[in-house]
C-alpha positions as MATLAB code, in Angstrom:
seq = 'MDATTETWLPVVGHRGYEVSDHGNVRSVDRTVVDSRGRRLRLRGRRLTPTRSGRDRRYLLVSLGHHKRATVHHLVATAFLGERPFPDAEVCHGDGDG';
ca = [
      -9.931   44.725  -21.105;
      -8.473   47.055  -18.476;
     -10.645   50.179  -18.203;
      -7.631   52.396  -17.459;
      -5.423   51.288  -20.342;
      -6.239   52.269  -23.897;
      -4.500   50.460  -26.742;
      -4.015   52.314  -30.034;
      -3.428   50.739  -33.463;
      -3.102   52.304  -36.932;
      -6.337   52.676  -38.909;
      -6.128   50.190  -41.783;
      -6.002   51.989  -45.128;
      -5.788   55.505  -43.668;
      -2.223   56.555  -42.918;
      -1.937   59.185  -40.185;
      -4.836   57.949  -38.052;
      -5.126   55.588  -35.083;
      -8.070   53.849  -33.407;
      -8.286   52.547  -29.852;
      -9.882   49.526  -28.242;
     -12.175   52.034  -26.459;
     -13.562   53.268  -29.788;
     -11.649   56.541  -29.951;
     -10.088   57.761  -33.195;
      -7.257   60.274  -33.512;
      -4.954   61.776  -36.084;
      -1.229   61.604  -35.352;
       1.416   64.334  -35.447;
       2.664   64.729  -39.009;
       4.460   66.989  -41.448;
       2.717   67.930  -44.709;
       3.679   70.036  -47.706;
       1.162   72.716  -48.643;
       0.297   73.925  -52.157;
       3.185   76.440  -52.056;
       5.733   73.776  -51.156;
       6.032   74.806  -47.507;
       6.450   72.099  -44.878;
       3.847   72.376  -42.123;
       3.890   70.494  -38.828;
       0.363   69.427  -37.837;
      -0.461   68.226  -34.345;
      -2.571   65.122  -33.940;
      -5.976   65.421  -32.323;
      -8.836   63.263  -31.171;
     -11.643   63.132  -33.747;
     -15.231   63.846  -32.756;
     -17.633   61.243  -34.130;
     -21.021   62.217  -35.565;
     -24.195   60.378  -36.475;
     -24.691   62.117  -39.800;
     -25.481   60.206  -42.941;
     -28.138   57.772  -44.093;
     -27.923   55.327  -41.192;
     -27.860   57.293  -37.939;
     -27.336   54.185  -35.776;
     -23.547   54.227  -36.112;
     -20.888   56.759  -35.194;
     -18.874   58.165  -38.112;
     -15.557   59.997  -38.295;
     -14.026   61.949  -41.166;
     -10.614   60.706  -42.282;
      -9.426   63.375  -44.670;
     -11.280   64.906  -47.576;
     -14.559   63.124  -48.347;
     -13.511   59.946  -46.499;
     -15.894   58.879  -43.754;
     -15.871   55.602  -41.860;
     -17.878   54.026  -39.063;
     -15.990   53.799  -35.788;
     -17.021   50.181  -35.144;
     -15.634   49.130  -38.530;
     -12.308   50.890  -37.870;
     -11.999   49.173  -34.463;
     -12.897   45.743  -35.819;
     -10.529   45.977  -38.787;
      -7.613   47.237  -36.669;
      -8.010   44.695  -33.867;
      -9.516   41.673  -35.678;
      -8.366   42.090  -39.287;
     -10.334   42.277  -42.517;
     -13.685   40.485  -42.782;
     -13.207   36.793  -43.587;
     -16.145   36.989  -46.026;
     -18.256   39.937  -47.329;
     -21.328   39.454  -45.090;
     -19.372   38.857  -41.854;
     -20.542   40.973  -38.922;
     -19.025   41.838  -35.552;
     -21.022   41.399  -32.355;
     -21.376   44.911  -30.886;
     -22.370   43.723  -27.402;
     -20.075   44.061  -24.407;
     -20.824   40.548  -23.120;
     -22.770   41.451  -19.974;
     -26.306   41.141  -21.293;
];
């Protein structure tokens, strides 16, 4: 993986978000309709991950109202596809240890 190039793919199951092979998550520019029927143009932004929740080992991002996901799961699903079986895990190591 080239350290200077970042590849972005859509977040599976969450329209309007992208995840990178560097573990960054962002929303994309979009137009929404508010409760009064007005069209609003929203600029995309990079999301700031947190470690809140039960298991503080993994970084989490909020993807809309009451939708949180671990960053490593978003990366794995976008770049590797869905888990081949329910207990499948992804190696988190970077290969140099």
